[in-house]
Amino acid sequence: MPVPAKPKILVTSASGKTGSQVALQLRAMTFPVRAFVRQRDHRSDLLERAGAELFVGDQYSLSDMRKAMKGVQRAYQCAPTAPNGLHFNAVFTAAAYEAEVEHVVTLSQWLSSVDHPSLFTREVYLGDILIGMRPEMSVTTVNVGWFAENYLMVLGMAAHLGLFTMPLGDGDVKKNAAPSNEDIARVVVGALADPAGHAGKTYRPTGPTLLSPNEIAEAMGRALGRRVRYVDISERMMVKALKALRPANFSEAAVTQLAIYSEEYKRGAFAVNAPTEDVFQVGGCEPEVFENIVRRKVADQPGLARSLPGSIGAIGSFLKILATRPFDLDRAQKQRDYVQLSSSSYCLDDAAWTEGHQSNGEAAPSMRVA
C-alpha cells in the first residue's frame, strides 16, 4: 500500500530568523516546503539547496499570496517586523481562506493585548482574532517573548569592550528566559507536523532558565573568553546606538516599539510564568542554554575575536553613538500617524492580560512530569 504524500507547507518570511529555521527543519523531516521570500540571496540559496521550493514575491500583495497558497495544505504565518503587520495578516488570512488551508501555525506575541501601548502588539492581537475566524481551519498559536537574538545585537560591544549595554533595568533581577530562533522553530515545526495534536493550542517557547542581565553578561563572557559587564542604559541611548551603528536597518517604526518592549522587560512581563516546557514537549528536545546560543554566534562571526583593530573599531563606534543626535520616540510615532490610544495599559497593569496568562490559563506553560 503506497505511503500517502506529506502535505505541502508554506513558510512565510522564509529568509527571516525563525522562518528560515522552520523551512530547514521541515525539509530535514522531508516535508515539501514552499518558501516565500522577498528576493533571491544567500539565505534563499541555502533554502533551495535544502530542497525548498522558492516563491519570490511581495507578502503584502494578495495576488502574490494567492499564488503562493496554491496546492498548500498547511502554513506558517510569520508577519514581518514592520508597521503594516496587520495588513500582512489580513492578506495571509484572506488567501488561506480561499485556498482552504487546513492548518496554520501563527507567530504571535507573549505581550499580545487589546490596549497595549505598542501599535505592533495591538495589531498582533487583532491578527490573532482574524486568523481564528474560519472554523474549518485549525490554528496553533506560538507566543514568543523577548528573543535571545535581541541580546546578540550588542555582542560586538561585549566582545571588544567587555560591555553588555541594554535598557533592561536592575542587573540582579531574573527577568527573561530567552529562546533561540532554532527552539522557536522546533515548536512551530512540531505543530505543523502534527496538527491533530496541537490544533487550537497556544505555546510559549522559552529558554531553560530565567536569567538576570548580569547572568546574561556572564554567559556572553564565558562564550567570548573575557569578562563582560552589564550596563543599564536608557531607551534613548539604545535608540541612538541603533541609529548610529545600524543605519541600513534602522526602522523608526520598529525602534519605537522596541523601546516600549524594553519598558515591559523592566516591569517583569517576560518573567511571568517562565520558563515553560513547550520546547521539550512540542519540539522534542531540551531548550538551548543562552551560553550555547552565544557560542554558535561567535563561531559564525570571526570578527568577534578579540583584537586591537576590533577594540579600536568598537571605541570608534562608541564615540559615534555619543555624537549621534537624539531620536524623539514620541514625535516619531506622531509623525508616522500611528494609531494611539487615549488610555493604554502595559501588560502587568491589564487585568485581562494577567488573568489570561496565569498558570491555569490557555496561554500558560505546560509542565513536564518527571
XYZ file of C-alpha atoms in Angstrom:
370
model
C 0.000 0.000 0.000
C 1.574 3.327 -1.044
C 2.519 5.780 1.684
C 0.418 8.978 1.376
C 2.381 12.031 0.323
C 3.239 14.524 3.014
C 1.294 17.805 2.844
C 2.973 20.818 1.287
C 3.707 23.597 3.778
C 4.050 27.304 3.009
C 6.586 29.200 5.115
C 6.223 32.982 5.014
C 9.135 35.302 5.850
C 11.265 32.298 4.950
C 14.509 34.274 4.837
C 13.924 35.611 8.347
C 15.237 34.464 11.700
C 12.513 31.938 12.536
C 11.171 31.385 9.015
C 14.474 30.058 7.694
C 14.810 27.673 10.627
C 11.233 26.440 10.174
C 11.823 25.786 6.466
C 15.128 23.970 7.059
C 13.759 21.822 9.874
C 10.700 20.857 7.819
C 12.946 19.877 4.922
C 15.052 17.752 7.287
C 11.787 15.882 8.022
C 11.217 15.570 4.217
C 8.118 17.784 4.164
C 7.634 19.575 0.838
C 8.156 23.272 1.585
C 7.306 26.389 -0.393
C 9.470 29.207 0.963
C 8.035 32.702 0.444
C 10.974 35.121 0.116
C 11.266 38.736 -0.932
C 14.349 38.235 -3.088
C 16.994 35.737 -4.029
C 20.146 35.995 -1.926
C 22.490 33.779 0.096
C 19.680 32.996 2.537
C 17.281 31.809 -0.163
C 20.139 29.854 -1.783
C 20.519 27.915 1.463
C 16.808 27.061 1.453
C 16.933 25.990 -2.181
C 19.914 23.730 -1.545
C 17.904 22.113 1.254
C 15.188 21.281 -1.301
C 12.678 24.041 -0.621
C 10.640 25.440 -3.492
C 11.261 29.175 -3.644
C 8.447 31.635 -4.219
C 9.760 35.154 -4.777
C 7.132 37.804 -4.259
C 5.571 40.540 -2.158
C 3.963 39.242 1.030
C 1.714 42.311 1.181
C 0.263 41.534 -2.235
C -2.904 39.452 -2.148
C -2.238 38.378 -5.736
C 1.184 37.000 -4.793
C -0.099 35.376 -1.618
C -2.874 33.665 -3.555
C -0.287 32.187 -5.933
C 1.903 31.100 -3.026
C -1.036 29.328 -1.375
C -1.915 27.164 -4.406
C -1.548 23.488 -3.590
C -0.642 24.192 0.040
C -2.280 22.316 2.927
C -0.540 23.933 5.913
C 1.296 27.194 6.538
C 3.489 29.158 8.921
C 2.297 32.734 9.364
C 5.189 34.994 10.361
C 4.475 38.696 9.936
C 7.500 40.863 9.067
C 8.660 43.346 11.692
C 7.095 46.351 10.027
C 4.426 48.985 10.720
C 1.993 47.172 8.433
C 1.892 43.762 10.084
C -1.877 43.830 10.314
C -2.093 44.299 6.541
C 0.123 41.228 6.082
C -2.057 39.220 8.465
C -5.203 40.244 6.590
C -3.656 39.298 3.233
C -2.460 35.964 4.609
C -5.807 35.170 6.226
C -7.792 36.007 3.081
C -5.550 33.857 0.879
C -5.590 30.960 3.360
C -9.389 31.144 3.477
C -9.657 30.997 -0.328
C -7.117 28.173 -0.602
C -8.900 26.185 2.128
C -5.672 25.661 4.047
C -6.235 23.019 6.734
C -3.848 24.186 9.452
C -1.821 27.301 10.294
C 0.800 27.975 12.925
C 0.945 31.686 13.661
C 3.762 33.568 15.379
C 2.119 35.790 17.953
C 3.484 37.693 20.982
C 3.594 36.955 24.684
C 2.607 40.604 25.213
C -0.400 40.466 22.877
C -3.199 42.505 24.450
C -6.058 44.716 23.353
C -4.945 48.079 24.803
C -1.169 47.737 24.742
C 0.903 50.931 24.207
C 2.630 49.291 21.219
C 0.775 49.579 17.921
C 2.584 46.447 16.708
C 1.318 44.465 19.679
C -2.276 45.629 19.248
C -2.063 44.626 15.577
C -0.840 41.166 16.602
C -3.847 40.902 18.914
C -6.188 41.739 16.022
C -4.335 39.387 13.704
C -4.820 36.523 16.156
C -8.565 37.151 16.046
C -8.637 37.237 12.245
C -6.706 34.002 11.745
C -9.056 32.136 14.088
C -12.313 33.213 12.420
C -12.552 30.361 9.915
C -13.700 27.289 11.848
C -12.701 24.882 9.048
C -9.021 25.839 9.524
C -7.268 24.825 12.736
C -4.693 27.173 14.279
C -1.797 26.765 16.673
C -0.531 29.972 18.284
C 3.112 30.417 19.285
C 3.524 33.266 21.790
C 7.147 34.361 21.893
C 8.530 36.897 24.338
C 11.956 38.555 24.215
C 14.140 36.602 21.724
C 17.721 35.566 22.560
C 18.592 37.183 19.220
C 17.805 40.593 20.723
C 20.770 40.347 23.084
C 23.104 39.465 20.244
C 22.595 42.898 18.675
C 25.212 44.239 21.111
C 27.552 41.242 21.057
C 30.231 43.218 19.207
C 30.447 45.741 22.050
C 30.694 42.880 24.536
C 33.421 41.176 22.517
C 35.683 44.207 22.097
C 34.887 46.463 25.067
C 33.587 43.962 27.622
C 30.251 45.779 27.936
C 26.728 44.397 27.572
C 24.637 47.541 27.202
C 20.827 47.425 27.119
C 17.906 49.161 28.885
C 16.881 46.123 30.948
C 16.775 47.602 34.445
C 18.225 46.068 37.611
C 21.093 43.748 36.709
C 20.384 41.254 39.503
C 16.677 40.609 38.850
C 15.852 37.496 36.787
C 13.569 38.795 34.064
C 13.655 36.562 30.995
C 14.200 33.034 29.700
C 15.063 33.846 26.104
C 14.511 31.191 23.394
C 16.780 30.690 20.409
C 15.418 31.038 16.872
C 16.048 27.316 16.449
C 13.944 26.409 19.503
C 11.091 28.676 18.421
C 11.186 26.915 15.056
C 11.133 23.489 16.726
C 7.815 24.343 18.375
C 6.404 25.697 15.099
C 7.555 22.599 13.200
C 6.165 20.235 15.829
C 2.743 21.864 15.470
C 2.897 21.877 11.654
C 3.888 18.215 11.510
C 1.050 17.108 13.816
C -1.974 19.419 13.588
C -4.242 16.891 15.291
C -2.125 17.018 18.429
C -1.701 20.783 18.529
C -4.757 22.375 16.900
C -6.331 25.118 19.000
C -3.430 25.215 21.450
C -1.144 28.054 22.459
C 2.539 27.519 23.205
C 5.218 29.746 24.609
C 8.765 28.593 23.808
C 11.376 29.817 26.282
C 14.918 29.087 27.290
C 15.531 26.647 30.183
C 16.036 29.196 32.973
C 15.211 32.764 33.920
C 18.316 34.942 33.694
C 19.178 38.363 35.042
C 21.036 40.891 32.869
C 24.180 40.230 34.937
C 23.872 36.490 34.228
C 23.415 37.221 30.533
C 26.609 39.290 30.584
C 28.447 36.457 32.370
C 27.262 33.935 29.757
C 28.480 36.236 26.991
C 31.814 36.499 28.772
C 32.239 32.731 29.006
C 31.437 32.327 25.316
C 33.780 35.172 24.342
C 36.582 34.213 26.705
C 36.658 37.551 28.505
C 34.911 39.421 31.318
C 31.722 41.171 30.218
C 29.893 43.640 32.456
C 26.224 44.655 32.162
C 25.494 48.381 31.946
C 21.883 49.548 32.172
C 21.321 52.315 29.636
C 18.285 54.416 28.790
C 15.941 53.680 25.905
C 17.139 56.995 24.467
C 20.743 55.748 24.388
C 19.690 52.410 22.896
C 17.888 54.179 20.071
C 20.923 56.389 19.442
C 23.065 53.250 19.180
C 20.722 51.601 16.680
C 20.586 54.778 14.623
C 24.377 55.192 14.656
C 25.504 51.610 14.117
C 22.699 50.060 12.051
C 21.625 52.848 9.657
C 20.666 50.419 6.880
C 18.385 48.504 9.256
C 17.196 51.492 11.263
C 13.425 51.483 11.182
C 11.700 54.245 13.113
C 8.638 52.027 13.338
C 10.464 49.037 14.818
C 12.608 51.120 17.158
C 9.692 52.953 18.741
C 8.102 49.620 19.569
C 11.373 48.135 20.861
C 11.572 50.970 23.386
C 8.104 50.025 24.662
C 9.131 46.359 24.921
C 12.172 47.409 26.967
C 9.798 49.020 29.444
C 7.807 45.765 29.613
C 11.079 43.923 30.229
C 11.936 46.138 33.193
C 8.416 45.738 34.583
C 8.830 41.939 34.538
C 6.226 40.938 31.930
C 8.577 38.436 30.257
C 9.251 36.688 33.580
C 5.585 35.820 34.113
C 5.166 32.000 34.142
C 8.618 31.411 32.663
C 10.316 29.139 31.884
C 7.986 26.685 30.138
C 8.418 23.096 28.941
C 6.981 23.752 25.474
C 10.245 23.348 23.535
C 10.657 19.880 25.024
C 7.036 18.815 24.782
C 6.316 20.119 21.271
C 9.775 20.427 19.730
C 11.116 17.191 21.162
C 14.360 18.425 22.732
C 15.625 20.387 25.695
C 15.774 24.154 25.069
C 19.185 25.673 24.424
C 21.007 27.426 27.225
C 21.869 31.023 26.397
C 25.626 30.496 26.547
C 25.429 27.916 23.754
C 23.434 30.324 21.598
C 26.183 32.919 22.030
C 28.919 30.353 21.298
C 27.250 29.488 17.998
C 27.107 33.168 17.082
C 30.770 33.641 17.963
C 31.740 30.625 15.846
C 29.846 32.077 12.868
C 31.464 35.535 13.161
C 35.280 35.523 13.258
C 35.200 39.326 13.666
C 34.100 38.852 17.287
C 37.533 37.520 18.240
C 39.480 39.951 20.444
C 41.966 42.055 18.522
C 43.482 45.526 18.610
C 41.720 46.611 15.379
C 38.449 45.273 16.798
C 38.874 47.232 20.033
C 39.750 50.415 18.147
C 36.693 49.945 15.938
C 34.458 49.410 18.975
C 35.749 52.584 20.607
C 35.066 54.443 17.362
C 31.542 53.051 17.320
C 31.005 54.188 20.900
C 32.132 57.709 20.034
C 29.820 57.665 17.023
C 26.905 56.797 19.300
C 27.719 59.703 21.591
C 27.879 62.084 18.608
C 24.580 60.907 17.096
C 21.648 63.262 17.540
C 18.921 62.024 19.908
C 15.818 60.454 18.420
C 12.432 61.573 19.738
C 10.347 58.399 20.045
C 7.031 60.113 20.802
C 7.464 62.582 17.955
C 8.278 59.756 15.533
C 5.065 57.925 16.403
C 3.005 61.074 15.897
C 4.702 61.887 12.585
C 4.064 58.355 11.307
C 0.392 58.832 12.165
C 0.333 55.775 14.400
C -2.999 54.896 15.929
C -2.572 55.927 19.565
C -4.988 55.109 22.345
C -6.157 57.738 24.812
C -5.676 55.174 27.575
C -3.284 52.258 27.125
C -2.091 49.594 29.569
C 1.172 47.742 29.999
C 0.664 44.018 30.445
C 1.012 43.771 34.218
C -1.471 46.654 34.598
C -4.026 44.906 32.369
C -6.326 42.628 34.379
C -7.440 40.696 31.275
C -3.831 40.012 30.212
C -2.809 38.966 33.717
C -5.775 36.616 34.060
C -5.178 35.083 30.639
C -1.501 34.450 31.372
C -1.886 32.719 34.717
C -0.638 29.176 35.144
C -4.147 27.787 34.583
C -4.875 29.951 31.544
C -4.939 28.939 27.911
C -1.583 30.543 27.228
C 0.021 29.079 30.311
C 3.073 26.834 30.088
C 2.549 23.108 30.102
C 4.634 21.379 32.780
C 6.531 18.168 32.160
C 6.067 15.419 34.720
C 9.370 13.899 35.780
